[in-house]
PDB file of C-alpha atoms in Angstrom:
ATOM      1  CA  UNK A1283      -2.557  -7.385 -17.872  1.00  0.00           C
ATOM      2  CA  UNK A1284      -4.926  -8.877 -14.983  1.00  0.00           C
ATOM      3  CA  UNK A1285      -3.036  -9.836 -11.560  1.00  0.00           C
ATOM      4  CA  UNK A1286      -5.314 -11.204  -8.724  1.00  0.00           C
ATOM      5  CA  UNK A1287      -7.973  -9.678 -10.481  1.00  0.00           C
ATOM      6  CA  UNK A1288     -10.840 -11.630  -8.686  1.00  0.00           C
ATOM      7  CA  UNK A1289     -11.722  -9.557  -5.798  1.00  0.00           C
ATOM      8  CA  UNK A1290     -14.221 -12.280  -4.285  1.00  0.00           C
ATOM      9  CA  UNK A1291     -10.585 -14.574  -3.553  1.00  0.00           C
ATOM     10  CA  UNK A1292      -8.717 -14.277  -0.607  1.00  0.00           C
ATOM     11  CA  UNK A1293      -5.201 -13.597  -1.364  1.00  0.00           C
ATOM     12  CA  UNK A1294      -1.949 -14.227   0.708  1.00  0.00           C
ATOM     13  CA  UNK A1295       1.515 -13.927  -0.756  1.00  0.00           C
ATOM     14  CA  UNK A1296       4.745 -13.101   0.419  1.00  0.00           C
ATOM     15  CA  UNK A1297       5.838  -9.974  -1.685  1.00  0.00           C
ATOM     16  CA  UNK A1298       9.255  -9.965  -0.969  1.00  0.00           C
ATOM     17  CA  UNK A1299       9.653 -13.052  -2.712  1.00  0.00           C
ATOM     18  CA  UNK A1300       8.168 -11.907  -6.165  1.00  0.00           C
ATOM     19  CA  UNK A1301      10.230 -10.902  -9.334  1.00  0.00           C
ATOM     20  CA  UNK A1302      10.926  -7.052  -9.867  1.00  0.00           C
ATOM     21  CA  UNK A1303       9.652  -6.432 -13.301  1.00  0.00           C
ATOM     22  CA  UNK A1304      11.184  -2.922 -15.036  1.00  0.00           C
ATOM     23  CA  UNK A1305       9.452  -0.380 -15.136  1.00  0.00           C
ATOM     24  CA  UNK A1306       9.225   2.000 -17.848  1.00  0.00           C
ATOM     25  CA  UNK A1307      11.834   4.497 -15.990  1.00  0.00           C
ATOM     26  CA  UNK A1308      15.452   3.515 -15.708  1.00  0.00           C
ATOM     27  CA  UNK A1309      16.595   2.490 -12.301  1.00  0.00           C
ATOM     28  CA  UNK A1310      13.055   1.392 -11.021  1.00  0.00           C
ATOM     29  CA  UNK A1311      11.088  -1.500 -10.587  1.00  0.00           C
ATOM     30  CA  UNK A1312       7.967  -3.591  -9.079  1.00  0.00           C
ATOM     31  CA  UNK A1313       6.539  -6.109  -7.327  1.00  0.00           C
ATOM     32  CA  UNK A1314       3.246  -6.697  -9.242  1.00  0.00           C
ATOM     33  CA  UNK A1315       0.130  -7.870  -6.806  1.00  0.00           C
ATOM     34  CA  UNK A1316      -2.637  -6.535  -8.011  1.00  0.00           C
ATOM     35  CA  UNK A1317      -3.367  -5.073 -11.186  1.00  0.00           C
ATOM     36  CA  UNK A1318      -5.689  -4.354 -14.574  1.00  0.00           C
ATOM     37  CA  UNK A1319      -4.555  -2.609 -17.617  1.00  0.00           C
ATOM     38  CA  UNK A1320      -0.812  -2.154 -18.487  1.00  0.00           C
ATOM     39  CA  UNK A1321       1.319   1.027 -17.646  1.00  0.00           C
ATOM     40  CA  UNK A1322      -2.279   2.702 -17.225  1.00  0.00           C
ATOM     41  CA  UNK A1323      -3.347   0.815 -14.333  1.00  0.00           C
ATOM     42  CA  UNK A1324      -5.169  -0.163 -11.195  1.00  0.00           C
ATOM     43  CA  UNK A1325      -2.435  -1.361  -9.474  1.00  0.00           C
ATOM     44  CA  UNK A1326      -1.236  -2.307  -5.969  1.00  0.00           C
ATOM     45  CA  UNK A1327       2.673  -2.682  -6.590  1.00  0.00           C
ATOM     46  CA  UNK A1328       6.091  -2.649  -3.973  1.00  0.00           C
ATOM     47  CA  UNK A1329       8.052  -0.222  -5.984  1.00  0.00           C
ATOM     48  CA  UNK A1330      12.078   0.184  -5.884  1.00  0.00           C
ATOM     49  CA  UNK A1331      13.506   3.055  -6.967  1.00  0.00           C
ATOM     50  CA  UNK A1332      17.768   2.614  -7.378  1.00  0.00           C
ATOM     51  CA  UNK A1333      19.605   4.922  -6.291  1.00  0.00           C
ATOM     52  CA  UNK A1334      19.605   8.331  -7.979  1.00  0.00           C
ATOM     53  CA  UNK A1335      16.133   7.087  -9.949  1.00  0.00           C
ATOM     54  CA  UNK A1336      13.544   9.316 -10.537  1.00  0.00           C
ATOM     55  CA  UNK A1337      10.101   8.559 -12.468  1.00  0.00           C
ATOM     56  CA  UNK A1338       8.708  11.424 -15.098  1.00  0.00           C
ATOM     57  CA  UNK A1339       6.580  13.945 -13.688  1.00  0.00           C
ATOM     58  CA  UNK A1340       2.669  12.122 -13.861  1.00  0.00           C
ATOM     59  CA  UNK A1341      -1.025  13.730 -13.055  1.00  0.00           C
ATOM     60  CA  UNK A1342      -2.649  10.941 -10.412  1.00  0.00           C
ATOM     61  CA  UNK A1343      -5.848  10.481 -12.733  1.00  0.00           C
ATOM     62  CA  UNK A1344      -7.337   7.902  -9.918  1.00  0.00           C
ATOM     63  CA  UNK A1345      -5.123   9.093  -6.495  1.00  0.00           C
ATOM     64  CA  UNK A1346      -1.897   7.383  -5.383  1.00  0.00           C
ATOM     65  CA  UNK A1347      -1.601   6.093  -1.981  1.00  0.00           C
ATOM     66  CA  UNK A1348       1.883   5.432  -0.297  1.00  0.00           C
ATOM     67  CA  UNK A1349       3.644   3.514   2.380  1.00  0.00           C
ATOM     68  CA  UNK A1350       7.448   3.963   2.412  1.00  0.00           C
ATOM     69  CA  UNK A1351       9.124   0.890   3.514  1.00  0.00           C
ATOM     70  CA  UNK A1352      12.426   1.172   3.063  1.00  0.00           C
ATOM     71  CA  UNK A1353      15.068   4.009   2.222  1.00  0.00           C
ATOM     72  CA  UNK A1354      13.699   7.851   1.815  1.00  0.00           C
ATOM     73  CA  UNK A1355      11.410   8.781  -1.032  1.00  0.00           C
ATOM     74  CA  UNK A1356      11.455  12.251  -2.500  1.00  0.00           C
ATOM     75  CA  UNK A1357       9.494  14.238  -4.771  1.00  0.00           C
ATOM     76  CA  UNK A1358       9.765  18.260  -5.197  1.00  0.00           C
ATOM     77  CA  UNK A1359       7.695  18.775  -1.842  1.00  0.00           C
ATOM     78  CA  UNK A1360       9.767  16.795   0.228  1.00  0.00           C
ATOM     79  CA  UNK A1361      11.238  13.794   1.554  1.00  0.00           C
ATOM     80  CA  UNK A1362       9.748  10.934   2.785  1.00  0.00           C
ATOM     81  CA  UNK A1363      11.549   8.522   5.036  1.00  0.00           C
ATOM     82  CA  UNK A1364      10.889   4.841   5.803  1.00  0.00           C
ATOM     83  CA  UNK A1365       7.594   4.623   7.933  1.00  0.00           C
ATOM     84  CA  UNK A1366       5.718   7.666   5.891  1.00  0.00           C
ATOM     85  CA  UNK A1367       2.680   7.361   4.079  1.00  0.00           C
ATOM     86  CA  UNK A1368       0.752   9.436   2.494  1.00  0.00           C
ATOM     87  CA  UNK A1369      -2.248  10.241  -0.184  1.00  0.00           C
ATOM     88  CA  UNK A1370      -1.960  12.313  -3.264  1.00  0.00           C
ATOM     89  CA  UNK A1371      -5.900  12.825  -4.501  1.00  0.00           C
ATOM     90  CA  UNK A1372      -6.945  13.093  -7.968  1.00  0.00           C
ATOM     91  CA  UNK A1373      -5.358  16.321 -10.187  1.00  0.00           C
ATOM     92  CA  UNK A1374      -2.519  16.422  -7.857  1.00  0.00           C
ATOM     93  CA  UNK A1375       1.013  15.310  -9.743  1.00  0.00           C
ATOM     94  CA  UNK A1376       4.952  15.264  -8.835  1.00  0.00           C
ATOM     95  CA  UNK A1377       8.336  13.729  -9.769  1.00  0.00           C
ATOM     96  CA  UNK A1378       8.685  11.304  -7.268  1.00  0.00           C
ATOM     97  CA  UNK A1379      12.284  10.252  -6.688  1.00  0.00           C
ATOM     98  CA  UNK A1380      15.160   9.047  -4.572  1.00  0.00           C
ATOM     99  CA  UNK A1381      18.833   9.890  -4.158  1.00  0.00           C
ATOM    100  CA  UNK A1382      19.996   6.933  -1.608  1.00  0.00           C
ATOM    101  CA  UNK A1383      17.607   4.057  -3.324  1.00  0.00           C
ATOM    102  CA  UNK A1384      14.195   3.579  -1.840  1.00  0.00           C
ATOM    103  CA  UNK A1385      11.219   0.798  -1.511  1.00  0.00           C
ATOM    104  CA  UNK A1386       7.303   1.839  -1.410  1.00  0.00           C
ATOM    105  CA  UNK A1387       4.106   0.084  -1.445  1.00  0.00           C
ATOM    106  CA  UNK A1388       2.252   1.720  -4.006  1.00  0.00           C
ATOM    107  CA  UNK A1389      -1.664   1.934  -4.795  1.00  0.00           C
ATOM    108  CA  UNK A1390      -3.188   3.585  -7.752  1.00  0.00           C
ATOM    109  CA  UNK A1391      -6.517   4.382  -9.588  1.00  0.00           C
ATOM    110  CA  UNK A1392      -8.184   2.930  -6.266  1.00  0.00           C
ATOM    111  CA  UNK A1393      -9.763   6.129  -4.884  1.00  0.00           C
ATOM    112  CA  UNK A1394     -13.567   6.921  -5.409  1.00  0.00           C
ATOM    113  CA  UNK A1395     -15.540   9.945  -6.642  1.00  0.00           C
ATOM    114  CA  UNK A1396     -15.214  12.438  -4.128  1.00  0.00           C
ATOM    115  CA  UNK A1397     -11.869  11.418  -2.443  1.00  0.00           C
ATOM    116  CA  UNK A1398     -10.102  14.618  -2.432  1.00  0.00           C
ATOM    117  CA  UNK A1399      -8.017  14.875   1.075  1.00  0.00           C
ATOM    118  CA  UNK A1400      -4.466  15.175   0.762  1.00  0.00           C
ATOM    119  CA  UNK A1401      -2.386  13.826   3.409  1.00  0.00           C
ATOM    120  CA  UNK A1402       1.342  13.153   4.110  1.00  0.00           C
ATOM    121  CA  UNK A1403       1.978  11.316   7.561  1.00  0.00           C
ATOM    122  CA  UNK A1404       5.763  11.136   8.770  1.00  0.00           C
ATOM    123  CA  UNK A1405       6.912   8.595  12.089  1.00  0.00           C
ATOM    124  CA  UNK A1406       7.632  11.065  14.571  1.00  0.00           C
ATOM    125  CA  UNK A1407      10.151   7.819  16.115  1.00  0.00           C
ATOM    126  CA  UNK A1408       8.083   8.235  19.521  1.00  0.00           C
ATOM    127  CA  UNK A1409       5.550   5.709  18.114  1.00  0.00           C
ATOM    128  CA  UNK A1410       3.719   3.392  21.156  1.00  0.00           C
ATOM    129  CA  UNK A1411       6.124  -0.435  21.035  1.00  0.00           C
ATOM    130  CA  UNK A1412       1.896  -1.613  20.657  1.00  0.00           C
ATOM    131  CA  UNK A1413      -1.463   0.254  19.921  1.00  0.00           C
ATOM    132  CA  UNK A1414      -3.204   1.505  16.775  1.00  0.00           C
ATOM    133  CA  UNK A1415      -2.301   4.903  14.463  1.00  0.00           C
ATOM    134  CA  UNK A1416      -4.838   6.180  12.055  1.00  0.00           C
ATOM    135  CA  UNK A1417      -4.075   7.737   8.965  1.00  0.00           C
ATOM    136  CA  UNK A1418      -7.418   8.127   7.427  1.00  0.00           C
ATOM    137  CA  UNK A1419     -10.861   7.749   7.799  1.00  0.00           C
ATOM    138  CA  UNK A1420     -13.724   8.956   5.708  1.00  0.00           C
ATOM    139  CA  UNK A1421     -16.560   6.638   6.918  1.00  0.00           C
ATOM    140  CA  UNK A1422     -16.154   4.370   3.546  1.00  0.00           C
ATOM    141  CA  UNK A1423     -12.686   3.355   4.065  1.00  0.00           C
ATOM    142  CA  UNK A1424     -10.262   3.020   7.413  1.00  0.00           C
ATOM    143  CA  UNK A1425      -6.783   3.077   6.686  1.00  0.00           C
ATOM    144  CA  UNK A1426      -3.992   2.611   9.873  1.00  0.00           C
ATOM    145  CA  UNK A1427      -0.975   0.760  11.359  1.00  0.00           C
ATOM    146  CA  UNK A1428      -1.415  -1.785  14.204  1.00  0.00           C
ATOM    147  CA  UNK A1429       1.690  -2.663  16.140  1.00  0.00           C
ATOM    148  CA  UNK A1430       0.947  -5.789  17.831  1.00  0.00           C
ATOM    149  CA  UNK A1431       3.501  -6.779  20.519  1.00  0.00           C
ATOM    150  CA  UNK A1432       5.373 -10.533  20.946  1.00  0.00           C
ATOM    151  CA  UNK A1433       2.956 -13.527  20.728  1.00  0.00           C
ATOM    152  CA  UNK A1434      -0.646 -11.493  20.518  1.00  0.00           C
ATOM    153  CA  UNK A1435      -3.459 -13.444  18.811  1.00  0.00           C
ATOM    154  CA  UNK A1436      -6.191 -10.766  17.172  1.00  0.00           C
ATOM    155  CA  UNK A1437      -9.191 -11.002  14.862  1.00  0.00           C
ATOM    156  CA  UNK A1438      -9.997  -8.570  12.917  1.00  0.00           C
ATOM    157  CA  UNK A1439     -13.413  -8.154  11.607  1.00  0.00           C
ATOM    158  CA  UNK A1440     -13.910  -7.848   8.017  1.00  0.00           C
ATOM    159  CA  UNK A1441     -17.434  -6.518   6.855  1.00  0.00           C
ATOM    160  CA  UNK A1442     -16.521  -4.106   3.817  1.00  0.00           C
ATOM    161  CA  UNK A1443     -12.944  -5.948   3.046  1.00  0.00           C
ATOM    162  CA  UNK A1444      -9.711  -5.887   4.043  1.00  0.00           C
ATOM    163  CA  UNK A1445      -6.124  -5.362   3.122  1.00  0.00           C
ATOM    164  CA  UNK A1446      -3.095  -5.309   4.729  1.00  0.00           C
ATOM    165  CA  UNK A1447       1.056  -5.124   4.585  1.00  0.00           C
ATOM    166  CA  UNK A1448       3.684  -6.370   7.048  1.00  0.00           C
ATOM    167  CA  UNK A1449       5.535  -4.018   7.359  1.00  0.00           C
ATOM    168  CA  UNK A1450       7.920  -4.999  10.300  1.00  0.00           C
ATOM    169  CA  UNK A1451       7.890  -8.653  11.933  1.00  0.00           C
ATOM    170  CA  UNK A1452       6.142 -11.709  11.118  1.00  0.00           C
ATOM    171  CA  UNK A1453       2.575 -13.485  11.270  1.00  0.00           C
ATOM    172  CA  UNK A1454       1.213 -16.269  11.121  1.00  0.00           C
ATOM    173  CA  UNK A1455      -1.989 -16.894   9.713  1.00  0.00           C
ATOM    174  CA  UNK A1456      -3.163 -20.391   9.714  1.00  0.00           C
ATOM    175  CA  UNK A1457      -0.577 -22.904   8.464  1.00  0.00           C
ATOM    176  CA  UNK A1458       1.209 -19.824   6.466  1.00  0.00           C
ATOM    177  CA  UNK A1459       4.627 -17.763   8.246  1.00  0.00           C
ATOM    178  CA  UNK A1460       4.274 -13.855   6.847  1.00  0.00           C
ATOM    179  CA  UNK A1461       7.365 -12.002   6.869  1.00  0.00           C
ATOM    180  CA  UNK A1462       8.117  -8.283   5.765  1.00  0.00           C
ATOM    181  CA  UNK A1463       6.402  -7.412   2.613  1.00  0.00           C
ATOM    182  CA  UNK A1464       3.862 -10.634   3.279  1.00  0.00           C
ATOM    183  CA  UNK A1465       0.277  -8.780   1.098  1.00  0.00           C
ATOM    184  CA  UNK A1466      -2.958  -9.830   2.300  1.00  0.00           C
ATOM    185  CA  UNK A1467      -6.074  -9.112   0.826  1.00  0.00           C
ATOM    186  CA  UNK A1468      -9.794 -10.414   1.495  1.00  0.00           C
ATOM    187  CA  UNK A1469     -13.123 -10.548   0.495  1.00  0.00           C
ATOM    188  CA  UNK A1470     -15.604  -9.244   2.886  1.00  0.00           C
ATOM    189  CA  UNK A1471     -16.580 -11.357   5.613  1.00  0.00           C
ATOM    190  CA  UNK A1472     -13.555 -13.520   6.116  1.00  0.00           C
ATOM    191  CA  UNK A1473     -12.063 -11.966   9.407  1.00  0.00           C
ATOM    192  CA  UNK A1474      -8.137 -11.918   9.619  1.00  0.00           C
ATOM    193  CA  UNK A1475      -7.026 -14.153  12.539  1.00  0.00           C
ATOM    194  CA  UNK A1476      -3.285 -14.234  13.112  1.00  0.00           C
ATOM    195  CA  UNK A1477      -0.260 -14.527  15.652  1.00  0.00           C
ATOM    196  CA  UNK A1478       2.439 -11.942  16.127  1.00  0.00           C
ATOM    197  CA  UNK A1479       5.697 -13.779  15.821  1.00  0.00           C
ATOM    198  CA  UNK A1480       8.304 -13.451  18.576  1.00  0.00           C
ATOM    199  CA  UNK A1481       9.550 -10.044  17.257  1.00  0.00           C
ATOM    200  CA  UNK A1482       5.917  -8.727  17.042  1.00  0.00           C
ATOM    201  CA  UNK A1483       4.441  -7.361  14.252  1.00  0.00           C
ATOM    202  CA  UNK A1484       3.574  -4.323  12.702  1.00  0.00           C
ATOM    203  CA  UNK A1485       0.660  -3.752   9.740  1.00  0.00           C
ATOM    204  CA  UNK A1486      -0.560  -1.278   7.335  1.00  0.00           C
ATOM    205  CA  UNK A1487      -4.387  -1.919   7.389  1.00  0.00           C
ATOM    206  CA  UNK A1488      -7.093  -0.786   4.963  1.00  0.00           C
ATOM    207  CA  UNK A1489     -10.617  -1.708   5.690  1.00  0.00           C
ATOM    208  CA  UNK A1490     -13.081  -0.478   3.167  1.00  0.00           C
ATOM    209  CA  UNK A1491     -14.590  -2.351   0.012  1.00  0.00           C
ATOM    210  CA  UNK A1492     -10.852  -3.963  -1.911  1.00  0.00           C
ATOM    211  CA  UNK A1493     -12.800  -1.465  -5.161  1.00  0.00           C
ATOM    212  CA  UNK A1494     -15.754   0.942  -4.334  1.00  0.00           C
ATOM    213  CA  UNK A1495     -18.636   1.038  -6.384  1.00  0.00           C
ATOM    214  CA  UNK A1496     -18.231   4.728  -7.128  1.00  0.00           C
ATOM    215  CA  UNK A1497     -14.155   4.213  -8.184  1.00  0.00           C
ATOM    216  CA  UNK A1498     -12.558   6.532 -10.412  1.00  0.00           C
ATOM    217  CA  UNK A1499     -12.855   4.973 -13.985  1.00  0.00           C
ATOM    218  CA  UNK A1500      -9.719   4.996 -16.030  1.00  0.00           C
ATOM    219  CA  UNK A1501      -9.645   6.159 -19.412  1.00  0.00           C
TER     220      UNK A1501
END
């Protein structure tokens, strides 16, 4: 299976308004927008887990990276609630879950050789209205949340690539209206240039090549 598999196209799509295909667990299901292979994949999904849904336990081969968006997500080391996100390296491996129904944005087999920092991030609800939080940084790849307030204009540069998730609000970008769940993904070079709508906006943000050279090969 290939899904906007062509790295050198800019991409903009409106998740929320995709099909949830089943998943191979009972009671949980994706969004698909990017992705090559089949159940073994490099994928970038939004996944929804029912309530009382639980996936089988699974080794992250190529490291799983996490944005909770909805609901809490659990796994045996804790719970996760909406706002979280978090990185589980390569060898690391749970039975991720949820008792009251949840919603993630989900990346996998998209970490590189060397990419072994765990890290779980949880809202502490004291979170600046506006501003910038990082959540990693290991000089190949930024990853954070920008909160931008009513009405603000920004560019953001773009000279390793760039991908990003609405998470709260809605922007426009050119002609286009992004609401929750709007996906944006683009080549190096093409800056992001958008408008907070007039509830503000607030994005997850990776900047860092959309696949580095020295990625985790899959089996």
């Amino acid at each position: 299976m290939r899904i906007n598999d062509d790295l050198t196209i800019p991409v903009i799509i409106q998740a929320s308004e995709l099909p949830w295909v089943a998943s191979p667990a009972a009671g949980v299901d994706r969004r698909m927008l990017f992705r090559v292979g089949d159940e073994l994949a490099r994928a970038t999904s939004i996944v929804r887990y029912a309530p009382r849904s639980a996936f089988p336990r699974h080794t992250h081969g190529g490291g799983e990276e996490i944005v909770v968006l909805e609901g809490v997500f659990q796994d045996e080391h804790g719970d996760y609630p909406a706002g979280s996100y978090f990185r589980n390296p390569p060898g690391t491996s749970h039975v991720p879950a949820s008792l009251e129904g949840c919603t993630i944005f989900v990346r996998l087999w998209q970490f590189r050789q060397g990419d072994d920092q765990q890290i779980v991030w949880r809202p502490s609800g004291a979170e600046a209205i506006s501003g910038t939080i990082e959540l990693f940084d290991d000089g190949s790849e930024n990853v954070r949340i920008e909160t931008l307030a009513a009405g603000t204009a920004t560019t953001i540069g773009n000279r390793r690539g760039l991908e990003a998730l609405l998470l709260d609000g809605d922007l426009t970008i050119g002609d286009r209206i992004l609401a929750t769940q709007g996906w944006i993904r683009l080549p190096a070079g093409d800056a992001l240039r958008a408008v907070a709508g007039p509830q503000g906006a607030k994005l997850w943000l990776r900047d860092g090549a959309l696949i580095h050279p020295d990625v985790l090969q899959m089996p």
